[in-house]
mmCIF file of C-alpha atoms in Angstrom:
data_model
loop_
_atom_site.group_PDB
_atom_site.id
_atom_site.type_symbol
_atom_site.label_atom_id
_atom_site.label_comp_id
_atom_site.label_asym_id
_atom_site.label_seq_id
_atom_site.Cartn_x
_atom_site.Cartn_y
_atom_site.Cartn_z
ATOM 1 C CA UNK A 1 48.268 -49.840 66.740
ATOM 2 C CA UNK A 2 49.446 -46.273 66.969
ATOM 3 C CA UNK A 3 47.093 -43.324 67.267
ATOM 4 C CA UNK A 4 49.013 -41.765 64.379
ATOM 5 C CA UNK A 5 47.076 -44.046 62.007
ATOM 6 C CA UNK A 6 44.096 -41.743 62.412
ATOM 7 C CA UNK A 7 44.625 -38.364 60.797
ATOM 8 C CA UNK A 8 42.638 -36.464 63.410
ATOM 9 C CA UNK A 9 44.797 -37.812 66.256
ATOM 10 C CA UNK A 10 48.181 -36.925 64.768
ATOM 11 C CA UNK A 11 50.267 -34.403 66.627
ATOM 12 C CA UNK A 12 50.985 -31.128 64.921
ATOM 13 C CA UNK A 13 54.461 -29.707 65.394
ATOM 14 C CA UNK A 14 53.360 -26.146 65.826
ATOM 15 C CA UNK A 15 52.809 -22.716 64.451
ATOM 16 C CA UNK A 16 56.496 -22.012 63.762
ATOM 17 C CA UNK A 17 56.646 -24.808 61.191
ATOM 18 C CA UNK A 18 53.429 -23.607 59.588
ATOM 19 C CA UNK A 19 54.917 -20.105 59.359
ATOM 20 C CA UNK A 20 58.114 -21.534 57.880
ATOM 21 C CA UNK A 21 56.088 -23.433 55.257
ATOM 22 C CA UNK A 22 54.119 -20.271 54.489
ATOM 23 C CA UNK A 23 57.364 -18.338 53.934
ATOM 24 C CA UNK A 24 58.621 -20.888 51.414
ATOM 25 C CA UNK A 25 55.178 -20.995 49.820
ATOM 26 C CA UNK A 26 55.157 -17.235 49.292
ATOM 27 C CA UNK A 27 58.815 -16.611 48.407
ATOM 28 C CA UNK A 28 59.935 -19.714 46.497
ATOM 29 C CA UNK A 29 56.877 -20.123 44.251
ATOM 30 C CA UNK A 30 55.228 -17.975 41.623
ATOM 31 C CA UNK A 31 51.511 -17.209 41.716
ATOM 32 C CA UNK A 32 50.933 -19.801 38.979
ATOM 33 C CA UNK A 33 52.730 -22.429 41.103
ATOM 34 C CA UNK A 34 50.613 -21.543 44.132
ATOM 35 C CA UNK A 35 47.457 -21.788 42.029
ATOM 36 C CA UNK A 36 48.584 -25.190 40.756
ATOM 37 C CA UNK A 37 49.172 -26.399 44.321
ATOM 38 C CA UNK A 38 45.779 -25.053 45.440
ATOM 39 C CA UNK A 39 44.066 -26.790 42.529
ATOM 40 C CA UNK A 40 45.851 -30.073 43.253
ATOM 41 C CA UNK A 41 44.910 -29.921 46.943
ATOM 42 C CA UNK A 42 41.285 -29.194 46.034
ATOM 43 C CA UNK A 43 41.210 -32.209 43.693
ATOM 44 C CA UNK A 44 42.503 -34.522 46.419
ATOM 45 C CA UNK A 45 39.935 -33.199 48.907
ATOM 46 C CA UNK A 46 37.063 -33.417 46.452
ATOM 47 C CA UNK A 47 37.949 -36.958 45.354
ATOM 48 C CA UNK A 48 38.193 -38.104 48.991
ATOM 49 C CA UNK A 49 34.853 -36.521 49.852
ATOM 50 C CA UNK A 50 33.104 -38.020 46.838
ATOM 51 C CA UNK A 51 34.643 -41.415 47.602
ATOM 52 C CA UNK A 52 33.516 -41.272 51.230
ATOM 53 C CA UNK A 53 29.955 -40.320 50.319
ATOM 54 C CA UNK A 54 29.759 -43.027 47.651
ATOM 55 C CA UNK A 55 31.200 -45.541 50.118
ATOM 56 C CA UNK A 56 28.622 -44.613 52.725
ATOM 57 C CA UNK A 57 25.861 -45.131 50.141
ATOM 58 C CA UNK A 58 27.264 -48.474 48.965
ATOM 59 C CA UNK A 59 27.644 -49.588 52.591
ATOM 60 C CA UNK A 60 24.026 -48.719 53.341
ATOM 61 C CA UNK A 61 22.821 -50.585 50.256
ATOM 62 C CA UNK A 62 24.839 -53.662 51.245
ATOM 63 C CA UNK A 63 23.552 -53.468 54.824
ATOM 64 C CA UNK A 64 19.968 -53.261 53.544
ATOM 65 C CA UNK A 65 20.543 -56.307 51.335
ATOM 66 C CA UNK A 66 22.052 -58.283 54.218
ATOM 67 C CA UNK A 67 19.142 -57.284 56.469
ATOM 68 C CA UNK A 68 16.530 -58.336 53.920
ATOM 69 C CA UNK A 69 18.366 -61.635 53.355
ATOM 70 C CA UNK A 70 18.430 -62.286 57.120
ATOM 71 C CA UNK A 71 14.703 -61.506 57.326
ATOM 72 C CA UNK A 72 13.883 -63.881 54.445
ATOM 73 C CA UNK A 73 16.001 -66.635 56.004
ATOM 74 C CA UNK A 74 14.218 -66.189 59.337
ATOM 75 C CA UNK A 75 10.791 -66.317 57.705
ATOM 76 C CA UNK A 76 11.788 -69.458 55.801
ATOM 77 C CA UNK A 77 13.139 -71.054 58.980
ATOM 78 C CA UNK A 78 10.003 -70.128 60.928
ATOM 79 C CA UNK A 79 7.691 -71.566 58.243
ATOM 80 C CA UNK A 80 9.672 -74.790 57.850
ATOM 81 C CA UNK A 81 8.612 -77.883 59.706
ATOM 82 C CA UNK A 82 11.007 -78.519 62.576
ATOM 83 C CA UNK A 83 11.386 -81.562 64.755
ATOM 84 C CA UNK A 84 10.047 -81.175 68.273
ATOM 85 C CA UNK A 85 11.542 -84.285 69.875
ATOM 86 C CA UNK A 86 14.613 -86.467 69.548
ATOM 87 C CA UNK A 87 14.393 -90.172 70.199
ATOM 88 C CA UNK A 88 17.594 -91.852 71.316
ATOM 89 C CA UNK A 89 18.626 -95.436 70.644
ATOM 90 C CA UNK A 90 17.576 -96.595 74.090
ATOM 91 C CA UNK A 91 14.019 -95.350 73.489
ATOM 92 C CA UNK A 92 14.364 -92.219 75.602
ATOM 93 C CA UNK A 93 12.709 -89.118 74.086
ATOM 94 C CA UNK A 94 13.884 -85.540 74.702
ATOM 95 C CA UNK A 95 12.131 -82.352 73.675
ATOM 96 C CA UNK A 96 14.021 -79.922 71.411
ATOM 97 C CA UNK A 97 13.640 -76.337 72.525
ATOM 98 C CA UNK A 98 12.239 -73.885 70.009
ATOM 99 C CA UNK A 99 15.110 -71.609 68.931
ATOM 100 C CA UNK A 100 13.003 -69.530 66.539
ATOM 101 C CA UNK A 101 12.843 -66.456 68.847
ATOM 102 C CA UNK A 102 16.642 -66.517 69.179
ATOM 103 C CA UNK A 103 17.131 -66.344 65.412
ATOM 104 C CA UNK A 104 14.753 -63.416 64.896
ATOM 105 C CA UNK A 105 16.498 -60.342 63.368
ATOM 106 C CA UNK A 106 16.852 -57.705 66.061
ATOM 107 C CA UNK A 107 17.151 -53.938 66.156
ATOM 108 C CA UNK A 108 20.634 -54.259 67.644
ATOM 109 C CA UNK A 109 21.732 -56.462 64.738
ATOM 110 C CA UNK A 110 20.308 -53.968 62.241
ATOM 111 C CA UNK A 111 22.089 -51.050 63.924
ATOM 112 C CA UNK A 112 25.365 -52.991 63.945
ATOM 113 C CA UNK A 113 25.027 -53.998 60.282
ATOM 114 C CA UNK A 114 24.182 -50.497 59.066
ATOM 115 C CA UNK A 115 26.943 -48.977 61.210
ATOM 116 C CA UNK A 116 29.709 -51.357 60.185
ATOM 117 C CA UNK A 117 28.776 -51.522 56.523
ATOM 118 C CA UNK A 118 28.321 -47.754 56.319
ATOM 119 C CA UNK A 119 31.544 -46.860 58.098
ATOM 120 C CA UNK A 120 33.487 -49.577 56.303
ATOM 121 C CA UNK A 121 32.245 -48.378 52.924
ATOM 122 C CA UNK A 122 33.022 -44.752 53.767
ATOM 123 C CA UNK A 123 36.536 -45.677 54.894
ATOM 124 C CA UNK A 124 37.306 -47.956 51.946
ATOM 125 C CA UNK A 125 35.893 -45.688 49.267
ATOM 126 C CA UNK A 126 37.352 -42.620 50.992
ATOM 127 C CA UNK A 127 40.815 -44.170 50.791
ATOM 128 C CA UNK A 128 40.241 -45.098 47.151
ATOM 129 C CA UNK A 129 39.128 -41.517 46.505
ATOM 130 C CA UNK A 130 42.291 -40.288 48.197
ATOM 131 C CA UNK A 131 44.416 -42.486 45.934
ATOM 132 C CA UNK A 132 42.542 -41.357 42.837
ATOM 133 C CA UNK A 133 42.704 -37.705 43.857
ATOM 134 C CA UNK A 134 46.421 -38.031 44.550
ATOM 135 C CA UNK A 135 46.950 -39.443 41.067
ATOM 136 C CA UNK A 136 45.000 -36.532 39.543
ATOM 137 C CA UNK A 137 46.966 -34.034 41.627
ATOM 138 C CA UNK A 138 50.271 -35.628 40.657
ATOM 139 C CA UNK A 139 49.336 -35.399 37.009
ATOM 140 C CA UNK A 140 48.578 -31.682 37.393
ATOM 141 C CA UNK A 141 51.761 -31.004 39.351
ATOM 142 C CA UNK A 142 54.037 -32.816 36.910
ATOM 143 C CA UNK A 143 52.432 -31.453 33.751
ATOM 144 C CA UNK A 144 54.881 -28.541 33.436
ATOM 145 C CA UNK A 145 58.545 -29.403 34.097
ATOM 146 C CA UNK A 146 59.467 -25.880 35.227
ATOM 147 C CA UNK A 147 56.596 -25.692 37.718
ATOM 148 C CA UNK A 148 57.495 -29.140 39.004
ATOM 149 C CA UNK A 149 61.132 -28.093 39.510
ATOM 150 C CA UNK A 150 60.146 -24.949 41.460
ATOM 151 C CA UNK A 151 57.701 -26.861 43.678
ATOM 152 C CA UNK A 152 60.268 -29.592 44.396
ATOM 153 C CA UNK A 153 62.947 -27.006 45.235
ATOM 154 C CA UNK A 154 60.578 -25.086 47.514
ATOM 155 C CA UNK A 155 59.672 -28.315 49.330
ATOM 156 C CA UNK A 156 63.334 -29.346 49.605
ATOM 157 C CA UNK A 157 64.255 -25.928 51.037
ATOM 158 C CA UNK A 158 61.377 -26.144 53.503
ATOM 159 C CA UNK A 159 62.483 -29.608 54.655
ATOM 160 C CA UNK A 160 66.062 -28.383 55.148
ATOM 161 C CA UNK A 161 64.890 -25.406 57.219
ATOM 162 C CA UNK A 162 62.446 -27.543 59.189
ATOM 163 C CA UNK A 163 65.130 -30.111 60.013
ATOM 164 C CA UNK A 164 67.481 -27.329 61.119
ATOM 165 C CA UNK A 165 64.768 -25.881 63.341
ATOM 166 C CA UNK A 166 64.029 -29.313 64.827
ATOM 167 C CA UNK A 167 67.737 -29.904 65.487
ATOM 168 C CA UNK A 168 67.991 -26.515 67.202
ATOM 169 C CA UNK A 169 64.949 -27.303 69.319
ATOM 170 C CA UNK A 170 66.394 -30.685 70.323
ATOM 171 C CA UNK A 171 69.756 -29.127 71.228
ATOM 172 C CA UNK A 172 68.004 -26.552 73.417
ATOM 173 C CA UNK A 173 65.920 -29.292 75.038
ATOM 174 C CA UNK A 174 62.574 -27.829 74.001
ATOM 175 C CA UNK A 175 61.801 -30.359 71.271
ATOM 176 C CA UNK A 176 61.520 -33.614 73.231
ATOM 177 C CA UNK A 177 57.925 -34.050 72.025
ATOM 178 C CA UNK A 178 59.203 -34.191 68.419
ATOM 179 C CA UNK A 179 60.773 -37.590 69.105
ATOM 180 C CA UNK A 180 57.558 -39.176 70.371
#
């Protein structure tokens, strides 16, 4: 598994590409286009945040339910009548050890359940929020055909300039980290 799967561990190509993107952002787009892009980005961020918070809450609720179910099962097991000896066919009798203390819910198990359920819910719902926010942003960006055309052209021009800059860096030998 690559470290690029986690957004916070991805490599950033540098300030020159950010400046290049900023140039295209300022010169190729109108103020209305920039406002549309800002609004779309805010919707994606808000939907992801809401999804993550909801997922954390759902994960905690599920962890609490699992914990209470484990506690009820333990109490039922402890109260049930259990055999204490086993008698074999030859008449030999062996004692069965009491495993009740081993089945008791522990603090470590509770911490693990709340951690995994909480983080899993935050991740799953955060990704669903990202998908939903992306759909909302796409709808806003494609609402006006002229705005969509200008944004697509600005992005295409940025990509062309960025690829040229990367090719120049590779030819000069300073861009070896771009291939990693």
